[in-house]
XYZ file of C-alpha atoms in Angstrom:
142
model
C 0.000 0.000 0.001
C 1.262 3.466 -0.921
C 2.008 5.551 2.171
C 2.160 8.886 0.294
C 5.494 9.844 1.816
C 7.842 11.746 -0.477
C 11.445 10.822 -1.151
C 14.202 13.290 -0.265
C 17.397 13.291 -2.248
C 20.552 15.357 -2.459
C 24.058 15.128 -3.833
C 27.160 17.267 -3.368
C 30.474 17.830 -5.103
C 33.423 19.947 -3.980
C 33.599 21.854 -7.248
C 30.986 22.807 -9.829
C 30.461 19.897 -12.240
C 32.896 17.764 -10.234
C 32.304 14.166 -9.158
C 29.980 13.557 -6.233
C 31.421 13.267 -2.738
C 28.146 12.827 -0.855
C 24.636 11.731 -1.809
C 21.511 10.366 -0.194
C 18.023 9.234 -1.139
C 15.516 8.427 1.574
C 11.778 8.302 2.256
C 10.583 11.188 4.393
C 9.335 10.337 7.876
C 6.133 12.353 7.529
C 3.512 12.853 4.838
C 3.934 16.324 3.351
C 0.764 18.252 2.564
C 2.264 19.937 -0.519
C 5.164 19.665 -2.929
C 6.623 22.819 -1.394
C 6.575 21.240 2.068
C 8.169 18.014 0.780
C 10.926 20.028 -0.922
C 11.416 22.117 2.238
C 11.901 18.949 4.298
C 14.387 17.659 1.709
C 16.183 21.013 1.758
C 16.531 20.725 5.538
C 18.388 17.421 5.143
C 20.598 18.950 2.439
C 21.462 21.934 4.660
C 22.461 19.590 7.482
C 24.764 17.725 5.084
C 26.302 20.991 3.807
C 27.017 22.012 7.386
C 28.685 18.647 8.085
C 30.741 18.739 4.862
C 31.836 22.335 5.535
C 33.090 21.375 9.000
C 34.818 18.295 7.585
C 36.621 20.272 4.879
C 37.724 22.927 7.389
C 38.949 20.265 9.831
C 41.429 18.947 7.261
C 42.760 22.453 6.652
C 41.088 23.258 3.340
C 39.824 26.814 2.979
C 37.479 28.186 0.367
C 36.280 31.694 -0.411
C 32.841 30.901 -1.767
C 29.855 29.798 0.294
C 28.590 26.319 -0.574
C 25.727 26.456 -3.082
C 22.553 24.397 -2.745
C 20.423 24.199 -5.875
C 16.648 23.902 -5.437
C 14.077 23.334 -8.188
C 11.020 24.520 -6.246
C 10.694 28.298 -6.174
C 8.111 28.203 -3.375
C 10.641 26.406 -1.192
C 13.267 29.061 -1.927
C 10.808 31.819 -0.978
C 9.857 29.974 2.226
C 13.512 29.471 3.203
C 14.415 33.108 2.514
C 11.451 34.636 4.350
C 11.613 34.427 8.158
C 7.991 35.462 8.687
C 5.309 32.850 9.187
C 2.887 32.314 6.374
C -0.640 30.990 6.711
C 0.232 28.168 4.314
C 3.404 27.092 6.149
C 2.524 27.430 9.818
C 1.842 23.690 10.075
C 5.427 22.786 9.105
C 7.290 21.466 12.135
C 9.631 24.032 13.682
C 12.604 21.655 13.383
C 12.615 22.235 9.637
C 12.746 26.032 9.984
C 16.349 26.137 11.221
C 17.373 26.495 7.572
C 16.061 30.057 7.620
C 18.851 31.059 9.992
C 21.417 29.314 7.785
C 20.410 30.948 4.488
C 23.207 33.271 3.362
C 25.095 32.569 6.600
C 26.413 29.122 5.841
C 25.370 28.497 2.240
C 23.834 30.050 -0.850
C 20.448 28.879 -2.145
C 19.917 29.089 -5.923
C 17.156 28.084 -8.297
C 17.834 25.238 -10.730
C 15.269 24.129 -13.335
C 13.917 20.626 -12.735
C 15.384 19.265 -15.974
C 18.871 20.289 -14.749
C 18.444 18.959 -11.185
C 20.873 16.082 -10.704
C 19.377 15.033 -7.350
C 16.031 14.285 -9.020
C 17.428 11.079 -10.504
C 17.569 9.796 -6.917
C 13.922 10.564 -6.213
C 12.149 10.026 -9.551
C 12.373 7.461 -12.340
C 15.262 8.420 -14.641
C 15.301 8.060 -18.403
C 18.288 6.778 -20.341
C 18.832 10.323 -21.649
C 18.953 11.723 -18.109
C 21.427 9.069 -16.978
C 23.642 9.752 -20.002
C 23.470 13.498 -19.352
C 24.530 13.155 -15.719
C 26.852 10.117 -15.848
C 30.056 12.175 -15.677
C 28.812 13.951 -12.566
C 27.641 10.697 -11.019
C 30.699 8.581 -11.717
C 33.495 11.060 -12.489
C 35.508 11.181 -15.674
């Protein structure tokens, strides 16, 4: 029986278009009431991973000038993450997911990416042969 829970997925590389160093795909623990909420929950997991990877990189003595970038394909989620005020449509979202609002522009940069360019979607949706061919270098390296 379908439980209606969404699947969260993310993937990270150290450099733009570089091979992946971290990735995850997992069913969400709650049933989201909207696509925006499901994406917001997934973004929360991605932010936690960015924070961990940033600390890991710093602990081995690597410095970088640019904030880590997280790409998101849901514009409503980007608006929700960037706006610290409560909205009527988002007040039901558990407070534990709202910590990302304090991290936006402090510990990472959030940018829009069209769905057809979103690499992480191949971990959460059925992928076509064309999509796999398009992203195989990013997935497996050169």
